[in-house]
């Protein structure tokens, strides 16, 4: 039997048992498969991959160098140049890996606490546990669903080591306040920017602010993709150096340098118990061209979000927040709406009705305080997170991605209007 770790009121225990089966009925799964196989079904998200990406991946395969090598180095250099502000960039195999590396690099360890929002994906919190520290969950702002600076202040204890703000949906958090809290209390700030490429905050790109490290995601549904992958960026040379070492087994020398050297270069030392988090060249090859297309992607997402705003106005919906400062950029990874009480339809029923009309939607997020692993380990209750819990009950994310046509968006808008005007 596989070993699993379970949360209890006394911490974490190791159990030997099988994980429970998915309780979704066979009939439900069959219905979902039937919906997804319908020719006219509009999925919630699709990557936008062109011939340039495909050709670059083929070139990597033909080169004989498919793990971390020249294309990864090019992608890192290109990405650092795109972000600007004097940052260095380290490519990794996921944003989760990047967050783990970042928190390790800033010194998070056993006994520490790291403040995270409850309204996020579990990766934000799980990496804290990887290091033997405890995530401390806080509520979010009602308008933006970003972490609440006031909630952060209230959660600080002598054990607090770091804050992880999450730029929800692609809208930058209120970073000035968060950074001021961190300075006052001597805390590290690691930005979870999985949604936030290429968002800006007060005229600066996310990734160039005064935080210690920022981590981006290139998962399949993000604003650009490498299939799986992420990027760690920082201006701090010591943190970048630590991430480089820990990214590949704690080895003191880069494998690419050793293997392409024309003189004997086999010797290396393992200087730390590292991880296996490097990005392969096959993924970086995609990233090179996705990055070149990112500005076009961002403009298209902005246009689609603006159209949604315009044509869904007046319906019983809470539309997503926009940047507080004129001229700032929302990355529009997601378009999350919240049904108002007068909508006359519950969130779950709304999603089912959209699926029946051939349109995929999603929910962002099931708050972490509702998941058994965090709820049971830390005694969390919905009453502790009133904003996040109310948002979850009403939130539905509409499709928004660059492969959608104007006609696809017209169909989404018309269906939403029909459901909320009945």
Short mmCIF file of C-alpha atoms in Angstrom, two decimals:
data_model
loop_
_atom_site.label_atom_id
_atom_site.label_comp_id
_atom_site.label_asym_id
_atom_site.label_seq_id
_atom_site.Cartn_x
_atom_site.Cartn_y
_atom_site.Cartn_z
CA UNK A 1 0.00 0.00 0.00
CA UNK A 2 1.25 3.51 -0.71
CA UNK A 3 2.28 5.78 2.12
CA UNK A 4 0.31 9.00 2.43
CA UNK A 5 0.51 11.88 4.86
CA UNK A 6 -2.69 12.93 6.60
CA UNK A 7 -3.44 16.05 8.59
CA UNK A 8 -4.84 15.82 12.10
CA UNK A 9 -5.40 18.18 15.00
CA UNK A 10 -2.01 17.02 16.30
CA UNK A 11 -0.10 17.82 13.15
CA UNK A 12 0.85 15.45 10.32
CA UNK A 13 0.88 11.66 10.51
CA UNK A 14 2.05 8.98 8.10
CA UNK A 15 -0.53 6.41 7.10
CA UNK A 16 -0.38 3.29 4.96
CA UNK A 17 -3.66 3.11 3.15
CA UNK A 18 -5.20 3.54 -0.27
CA UNK A 19 -6.47 6.97 -1.19
CA UNK A 20 -10.28 7.09 -1.46
CA UNK A 21 -11.82 6.69 -4.88
CA UNK A 22 -13.32 9.65 -6.67
CA UNK A 23 -16.95 9.89 -5.64
CA UNK A 24 -18.10 11.31 -8.94
CA UNK A 25 -20.61 8.83 -10.32
CA UNK A 26 -20.06 6.91 -13.52
CA UNK A 27 -23.14 8.61 -14.95
CA UNK A 28 -21.72 12.06 -14.17
CA UNK A 29 -18.40 11.17 -15.80
CA UNK A 30 -20.21 9.85 -18.86
CA UNK A 31 -22.18 13.10 -19.10
CA UNK A 32 -19.00 15.17 -18.87
CA UNK A 33 -17.31 13.07 -21.56
CA UNK A 34 -20.35 13.49 -23.79
CA UNK A 35 -20.30 17.26 -23.31
CA UNK A 36 -16.59 17.50 -24.07
CA UNK A 37 -16.94 15.38 -27.21
CA UNK A 38 -19.68 17.59 -28.63
CA UNK A 39 -18.23 19.27 -31.74
CA UNK A 40 -19.67 22.65 -30.78
CA UNK A 41 -18.42 22.54 -27.19
CA UNK A 42 -16.36 25.59 -26.23
CA UNK A 43 -13.81 24.45 -23.62
CA UNK A 44 -12.86 26.62 -20.67
CA UNK A 45 -9.27 27.06 -21.89
CA UNK A 46 -6.94 26.04 -24.72
CA UNK A 47 -3.26 26.85 -25.31
CA UNK A 48 -2.34 28.97 -28.33
CA UNK A 49 0.64 27.20 -29.93
CA UNK A 50 1.95 28.20 -33.35
CA UNK A 51 4.23 26.76 -35.97
CA UNK A 52 7.23 28.68 -34.57
CA UNK A 53 6.92 26.88 -31.24
CA UNK A 54 6.57 23.53 -32.97
CA UNK A 55 9.62 24.15 -35.16
CA UNK A 56 11.71 25.22 -32.15
CA UNK A 57 10.77 22.06 -30.24
CA UNK A 58 11.68 19.96 -33.29
CA UNK A 59 15.01 21.79 -33.44
CA UNK A 60 15.65 20.91 -29.79
CA UNK A 61 14.84 17.26 -30.46
CA UNK A 62 17.15 17.15 -33.48
CA UNK A 63 19.95 18.89 -31.61
CA UNK A 64 20.45 15.94 -29.29
CA UNK A 65 20.17 18.24 -26.26
CA UNK A 66 16.69 17.88 -24.80
CA UNK A 67 17.22 18.54 -21.09
CA UNK A 68 18.34 21.89 -19.62
CA UNK A 69 20.71 23.43 -22.14
CA UNK A 70 21.08 26.22 -24.72
CA UNK A 71 17.38 26.84 -25.32
CA UNK A 72 16.69 27.08 -21.59
CA UNK A 73 19.51 29.59 -21.26
CA UNK A 74 18.11 31.62 -24.15
CA UNK A 75 14.62 31.54 -22.66
CA UNK A 76 15.96 32.69 -19.27
CA UNK A 77 17.88 35.55 -20.86
CA UNK A 78 14.92 36.59 -23.02
CA UNK A 79 12.56 36.47 -20.04
CA UNK A 80 14.86 38.54 -17.83
CA UNK A 81 15.12 41.11 -20.61
CA UNK A 82 11.34 41.17 -21.02
CA UNK A 83 10.74 41.74 -17.30
CA UNK A 84 13.57 44.27 -17.05
CA UNK A 85 14.57 46.04 -13.87
CA UNK A 86 17.88 44.21 -13.59
CA UNK A 87 16.39 40.84 -12.63
CA UNK A 88 17.88 37.43 -13.27
CA UNK A 89 15.61 34.56 -14.29
CA UNK A 90 15.80 30.84 -13.48
CA UNK A 91 13.61 28.43 -15.48
CA UNK A 92 12.02 25.57 -13.55
CA UNK A 93 9.64 22.73 -14.32
CA UNK A 94 6.65 24.34 -12.55
CA UNK A 95 5.68 27.43 -10.61
CA UNK A 96 5.19 25.13 -7.61
CA UNK A 97 8.85 24.18 -7.87
CA UNK A 98 9.72 27.86 -8.19
CA UNK A 99 7.82 28.79 -5.04
CA UNK A 100 9.54 25.97 -3.15
CA UNK A 101 12.97 27.13 -4.33
CA UNK A 102 12.16 30.76 -3.52
CA UNK A 103 10.98 30.10 0.02
CA UNK A 104 13.96 27.85 0.69
CA UNK A 105 16.30 30.52 -0.66
CA UNK A 106 14.89 33.24 1.63
CA UNK A 107 15.44 30.99 4.63
CA UNK A 108 12.03 29.52 5.45
CA UNK A 109 12.44 26.37 7.54
CA UNK A 110 10.97 24.22 10.32
CA UNK A 111 9.04 26.17 12.92
CA UNK A 112 8.52 29.22 10.71
CA UNK A 113 5.19 30.63 9.59
CA UNK A 114 4.39 31.93 6.12
CA UNK A 115 1.29 34.05 5.52
CA UNK A 116 -0.76 33.02 2.47
CA UNK A 117 -4.30 33.80 1.27
CA UNK A 118 -6.94 31.13 1.66
CA UNK A 119 -8.28 32.13 -1.76
CA UNK A 120 -5.62 30.46 -3.89
CA UNK A 121 -4.55 27.12 -5.34
CA UNK A 122 -3.08 24.62 -2.91
CA UNK A 123 0.45 24.95 -4.35
CA UNK A 124 0.84 28.31 -2.58
CA UNK A 125 0.49 26.60 0.79
CA UNK A 126 1.91 23.15 0.14
CA UNK A 127 5.39 24.48 -0.62
CA UNK A 128 5.46 25.95 2.90
CA UNK A 129 4.88 22.47 4.31
CA UNK A 130 7.66 21.05 2.10
CA UNK A 131 10.05 23.14 4.21
CA UNK A 132 8.59 22.08 7.56
CA UNK A 133 7.01 25.48 8.12
CA UNK A 134 3.33 26.28 8.67
CA UNK A 135 1.13 28.25 6.29
CA UNK A 136 -0.97 30.84 8.07
CA UNK A 137 -4.14 31.44 6.07
CA UNK A 138 -5.73 34.88 5.83
CA UNK A 139 -8.77 36.39 4.14
CA UNK A 140 -8.86 38.49 0.98
CA UNK A 141 -10.13 41.86 -0.15
CA UNK A 142 -13.81 41.82 -1.15
CA UNK A 143 -13.32 43.82 -4.33
CA UNK A 144 -10.18 42.23 -5.77
CA UNK A 145 -10.00 38.83 -4.03
CA UNK A 146 -6.31 39.56 -3.49
CA UNK A 147 -4.73 39.08 -0.06
CA UNK A 148 -5.88 41.67 2.47
CA UNK A 149 -3.02 43.77 3.90
CA UNK A 150 -5.04 44.26 7.09
CA UNK A 151 -5.44 40.50 7.44
CA UNK A 152 -1.69 40.10 6.92
CA UNK A 153 -0.94 42.58 9.71
CA UNK A 154 -3.27 40.77 12.09
CA UNK A 155 -1.68 37.38 11.36
CA UNK A 156 1.95 38.27 12.15
CA UNK A 157 3.53 36.45 15.09
CA UNK A 158 7.12 36.04 16.31
CA UNK A 159 7.32 32.93 14.09
CA UNK A 160 6.35 34.73 10.86
CA UNK A 161 9.12 34.55 8.29
CA UNK A 162 7.53 35.46 4.96
CA UNK A 163 4.43 36.65 3.09
CA UNK A 164 3.24 35.13 -0.21
CA UNK A 165 0.83 37.52 -1.98
CA UNK A 166 -1.05 35.93 -4.89
CA UNK A 167 -1.99 38.20 -7.80
CA UNK A 168 -5.43 36.69 -8.32
CA UNK A 169 -6.66 36.37 -11.92
CA UNK A 170 -3.87 38.64 -13.15
CA UNK A 171 -4.58 41.76 -11.04
CA UNK A 172 -1.62 42.90 -8.94
CA UNK A 173 -2.04 42.94 -5.17
CA UNK A 174 -1.76 46.12 -3.13
CA UNK A 175 2.00 45.69 -2.99
CA UNK A 176 3.01 48.99 -1.39
CA UNK A 177 1.13 48.09 1.78
CA UNK A 178 2.39 44.50 1.79
CA UNK A 179 5.99 45.57 1.28
CA UNK A 180 5.69 48.17 4.04
CA UNK A 181 4.35 45.52 6.45
CA UNK A 182 7.27 43.27 5.47
CA UNK A 183 9.83 46.04 6.04
CA UNK A 184 8.34 46.94 9.41
CA UNK A 185 8.50 43.36 10.67
CA UNK A 186 11.62 42.16 8.87
CA UNK A 187 9.77 39.67 6.67
CA UNK A 188 10.55 38.25 3.24
CA UNK A 189 8.10 38.65 0.35
CA UNK A 190 7.76 35.97 -2.35
CA UNK A 191 5.19 36.91 -4.98
CA UNK A 192 3.05 34.12 -6.42
CA UNK A 193 2.64 35.63 -9.89
CA UNK A 194 1.29 32.48 -11.53
CA UNK A 195 -1.58 34.56 -12.96
CA UNK A 196 0.23 37.85 -13.41
CA UNK A 197 2.26 37.87 -16.62
CA UNK A 198 2.49 40.64 -17.82
CA UNK A 199 0.65 42.62 -15.14
CA UNK A 200 1.88 45.95 -13.81
CA UNK A 201 1.58 47.74 -10.47
CA UNK A 202 1.90 51.54 -10.37
CA UNK A 203 3.72 51.51 -13.67
CA UNK A 204 6.14 48.68 -12.84
CA UNK A 205 5.96 45.16 -14.17
CA UNK A 206 5.21 42.48 -11.63
CA UNK A 207 8.62 40.87 -11.18
CA UNK A 208 10.43 44.21 -10.79
CA UNK A 209 8.90 45.33 -7.49
CA UNK A 210 10.77 45.48 -4.17
CA UNK A 211 9.88 41.94 -3.12
CA UNK A 212 12.61 39.32 -2.67
CA UNK A 213 11.53 36.84 -5.35
CA UNK A 214 8.70 36.56 -7.90
CA UNK A 215 7.51 33.28 -9.42
CA UNK A 216 5.61 32.95 -12.72
CA UNK A 217 3.75 29.97 -14.19
CA UNK A 218 3.72 28.62 -17.75
CA UNK A 219 1.10 25.92 -17.17
CA UNK A 220 -1.06 25.01 -20.17
CA UNK A 221 -3.85 27.51 -19.43
CA UNK A 222 -1.70 30.49 -18.42
CA UNK A 223 -1.13 33.69 -20.41
CA UNK A 224 1.79 31.93 -22.11
CA UNK A 225 2.78 28.29 -21.84
CA UNK A 226 5.62 25.81 -21.97
CA UNK A 227 3.21 22.93 -21.22
CA UNK A 228 4.55 22.65 -17.69
CA UNK A 229 7.03 25.17 -16.34
CA UNK A 230 7.73 28.32 -14.41
CA UNK A 231 10.26 31.09 -13.89
CA UNK A 232 11.89 32.45 -10.73
CA UNK A 233 13.04 36.07 -10.96
CA UNK A 234 14.94 38.24 -8.51
CA UNK A 235 17.44 41.09 -8.36
CA UNK A 236 19.22 39.41 -5.44
CA UNK A 237 22.26 37.55 -6.73
CA UNK A 238 22.56 35.41 -3.59
CA UNK A 239 18.96 34.18 -3.91
CA UNK A 240 19.38 33.42 -7.60
CA UNK A 241 22.61 31.53 -6.87
CA UNK A 242 20.88 29.46 -4.21
CA UNK A 243 17.96 28.66 -6.53
CA UNK A 244 20.39 27.58 -9.27
CA UNK A 245 22.14 25.15 -6.94
CA UNK A 246 18.96 23.76 -5.40
CA UNK A 247 17.20 23.48 -8.77
CA UNK A 248 19.41 20.53 -9.76
CA UNK A 249 20.24 18.26 -6.82
CA UNK A 250 22.37 20.81 -4.97
CA UNK A 251 25.21 20.29 -7.46
CA UNK A 252 27.89 22.96 -7.51
CA UNK A 253 28.38 23.00 -11.30
CA UNK A 254 25.88 23.32 -14.13
CA UNK A 255 25.46 20.01 -16.00
CA UNK A 256 25.28 21.79 -19.36
CA UNK A 257 28.69 23.40 -18.77
CA UNK A 258 30.20 20.07 -17.79
CA UNK A 259 28.81 18.12 -20.71
CA UNK A 260 29.69 20.60 -23.46
CA UNK A 261 33.17 21.38 -22.17
CA UNK A 262 35.93 20.48 -24.65
CA UNK A 263 38.31 19.73 -21.77
CA UNK A 264 37.77 17.21 -18.96
CA UNK A 265 35.09 18.71 -16.68
CA UNK A 266 33.57 15.70 -14.97
CA UNK A 267 34.19 16.82 -11.39
CA UNK A 268 31.42 18.36 -9.31
CA UNK A 269 30.37 18.57 -5.68
CA UNK A 270 26.97 18.22 -4.07
CA UNK A 271 26.83 21.13 -1.65
CA UNK A 272 23.19 20.86 -0.48
CA UNK A 273 20.34 18.32 -0.52
CA UNK A 274 18.71 19.84 -3.57
CA UNK A 275 15.74 19.08 -5.77
CA UNK A 276 15.05 18.08 -9.40
CA UNK A 277 13.32 21.19 -10.69
CA UNK A 278 15.11 22.09 -13.93
CA UNK A 279 13.24 22.97 -17.14
CA UNK A 280 14.12 20.87 -20.21
CA UNK A 281 15.04 22.49 -23.52
CA UNK A 282 11.95 20.98 -25.17
CA UNK A 283 9.77 23.12 -22.87
CA UNK A 284 12.01 26.20 -23.09
CA UNK A 285 11.81 25.98 -26.90
CA UNK A 286 8.08 26.64 -26.65
CA UNK A 287 8.68 29.44 -24.19
CA UNK A 288 11.06 31.32 -26.49
CA UNK A 289 8.29 31.90 -29.04
CA UNK A 290 5.40 32.16 -26.58
CA UNK A 291 7.28 35.05 -24.95
CA UNK A 292 7.66 36.78 -28.31
CA UNK A 293 3.89 36.53 -28.77
CA UNK A 294 3.03 37.58 -25.21
CA UNK A 295 2.31 41.23 -25.96
CA UNK A 296 -0.15 40.20 -28.65
CA UNK A 297 -1.71 37.67 -26.30
CA UNK A 298 -2.04 40.35 -23.60
CA UNK A 299 -3.73 42.83 -25.95
CA UNK A 300 -6.21 40.18 -27.08
CA UNK A 301 -7.04 39.23 -23.49
CA UNK A 302 -7.52 42.89 -22.59
CA UNK A 303 -9.86 43.38 -25.56
CA UNK A 304 -11.90 40.33 -24.57
CA UNK A 305 -12.13 41.40 -20.93
CA UNK A 306 -13.23 44.89 -22.00
CA UNK A 307 -15.94 43.38 -24.19
CA UNK A 308 -17.14 41.16 -21.35
CA UNK A 309 -17.25 44.21 -19.06
CA UNK A 310 -19.27 46.17 -21.60
CA UNK A 311 -21.75 43.50 -22.61
CA UNK A 312 -22.31 41.93 -19.19
CA UNK A 313 -22.88 45.30 -17.50
CA UNK A 314 -26.30 45.63 -15.92
CA UNK A 315 -26.69 41.91 -15.24
CA UNK A 316 -26.88 40.62 -11.63
CA UNK A 317 -23.13 39.95 -11.61
CA UNK A 318 -20.14 41.27 -9.71
CA UNK A 319 -17.65 41.83 -12.52
CA UNK A 320 -13.89 41.47 -11.87
CA UNK A 321 -11.94 44.39 -10.48
CA UNK A 322 -9.66 46.48 -12.66
CA UNK A 323 -6.34 48.06 -11.63
CA UNK A 324 -6.78 50.94 -9.20
CA UNK A 325 -4.29 53.13 -11.05
CA UNK A 326 -5.02 54.29 -14.59
CA UNK A 327 -2.60 52.85 -17.11
CA UNK A 328 -1.76 49.73 -15.11
CA UNK A 329 -2.17 46.38 -16.82
CA UNK A 330 -4.29 43.45 -15.70
CA UNK A 331 -2.93 40.20 -17.16
CA UNK A 332 -6.44 38.70 -17.52
CA UNK A 333 -5.39 35.13 -16.95
CA UNK A 334 -8.96 34.66 -15.71
CA UNK A 335 -12.28 36.44 -16.04
CA UNK A 336 -13.97 35.65 -12.69
CA UNK A 337 -17.53 36.86 -12.09
CA UNK A 338 -19.68 36.47 -9.00
CA UNK A 339 -23.42 35.85 -9.15
CA UNK A 340 -25.42 38.30 -7.07
CA UNK A 341 -28.34 37.08 -4.91
CA UNK A 342 -30.86 38.61 -7.32
CA UNK A 343 -29.51 36.51 -10.20
CA UNK A 344 -32.09 33.84 -9.39
CA UNK A 345 -29.70 30.97 -10.09
CA UNK A 346 -27.11 29.24 -7.95
CA UNK A 347 -23.47 29.02 -8.99
CA UNK A 348 -23.45 25.23 -9.45
CA UNK A 349 -26.66 25.27 -11.50
CA UNK A 350 -25.28 28.13 -13.60
CA UNK A 351 -22.22 26.08 -14.51
CA UNK A 352 -24.37 23.06 -15.39
CA UNK A 353 -26.63 25.20 -17.58
CA UNK A 354 -23.62 26.70 -19.34
CA UNK A 355 -22.27 23.21 -20.01
CA UNK A 356 -25.63 22.14 -21.39
CA UNK A 357 -25.31 25.07 -23.78
CA UNK A 358 -21.87 23.78 -24.81
CA UNK A 359 -19.71 26.23 -22.83
CA UNK A 360 -17.09 25.23 -20.29
CA UNK A 361 -16.67 27.28 -17.12
CA UNK A 362 -14.64 26.81 -13.96
CA UNK A 363 -14.41 27.97 -10.33
CA UNK A 364 -11.44 29.91 -8.93
CA UNK A 365 -11.01 28.88 -6.22
CA UNK A 366 -12.27 26.38 -3.70
CA UNK A 367 -10.63 28.20 -0.77
CA UNK A 368 -7.94 26.30 1.06
CA UNK A 369 -9.80 26.45 4.35
CA UNK A 370 -12.42 24.16 2.78
CA UNK A 371 -9.95 21.45 1.76
CA UNK A 372 -9.59 18.60 4.29
CA UNK A 373 -5.79 18.64 4.36
CA UNK A 374 -5.64 22.29 5.52
CA UNK A 375 -8.98 22.44 7.35
CA UNK A 376 -8.15 19.47 9.57
CA UNK A 377 -4.47 20.28 10.20
CA UNK A 378 -5.12 23.86 11.29
CA UNK A 379 -8.70 23.77 12.57
CA UNK A 380 -9.94 26.17 9.89
CA UNK A 381 -13.59 27.21 9.59
CA UNK A 382 -15.51 29.26 7.00
CA UNK A 383 -16.26 31.88 9.67
CA UNK A 384 -12.56 32.76 9.78
CA UNK A 385 -12.62 33.70 6.08
CA UNK A 386 -15.96 35.40 5.41
CA UNK A 387 -14.88 37.19 2.22
CA UNK A 388 -13.21 34.17 0.62
CA UNK A 389 -16.06 31.89 1.59
CA UNK A 390 -18.75 34.20 0.20
CA UNK A 391 -16.76 34.68 -3.00
CA UNK A 392 -16.40 30.93 -3.48
CA UNK A 393 -20.14 30.40 -3.14
CA UNK A 394 -20.86 32.86 -5.95
CA UNK A 395 -17.81 32.72 -8.25
CA UNK A 396 -17.70 31.31 -11.77
CA UNK A 397 -14.91 31.85 -14.28
CA UNK A 398 -15.95 32.44 -17.87
CA UNK A 399 -13.79 31.30 -20.81
CA UNK A 400 -11.16 33.83 -21.85
CA UNK A 401 -8.22 32.73 -24.00
CA UNK A 402 -6.61 33.87 -27.22
CA UNK A 403 -7.86 30.99 -29.38
CA UNK A 404 -11.44 32.09 -28.75
CA UNK A 405 -12.97 33.88 -31.70
CA UNK A 406 -15.25 36.90 -31.53
CA UNK A 407 -18.08 34.51 -32.40
CA UNK A 408 -17.13 32.25 -29.47
CA UNK A 409 -17.28 35.19 -27.09
CA UNK A 410 -20.60 36.35 -28.57
CA UNK A 411 -21.97 32.91 -27.77
CA UNK A 412 -20.74 33.04 -24.17
CA UNK A 413 -22.20 36.50 -23.65
CA UNK A 414 -25.54 35.56 -25.19
CA UNK A 415 -25.82 32.43 -23.03
CA UNK A 416 -24.98 34.31 -19.84
CA UNK A 417 -27.53 36.99 -20.66
CA UNK A 418 -30.16 34.35 -21.36
CA UNK A 419 -29.53 32.53 -18.07
CA UNK A 420 -29.57 35.73 -16.02
CA UNK A 421 -32.50 37.39 -17.76
CA UNK A 422 -34.95 34.50 -17.43
#
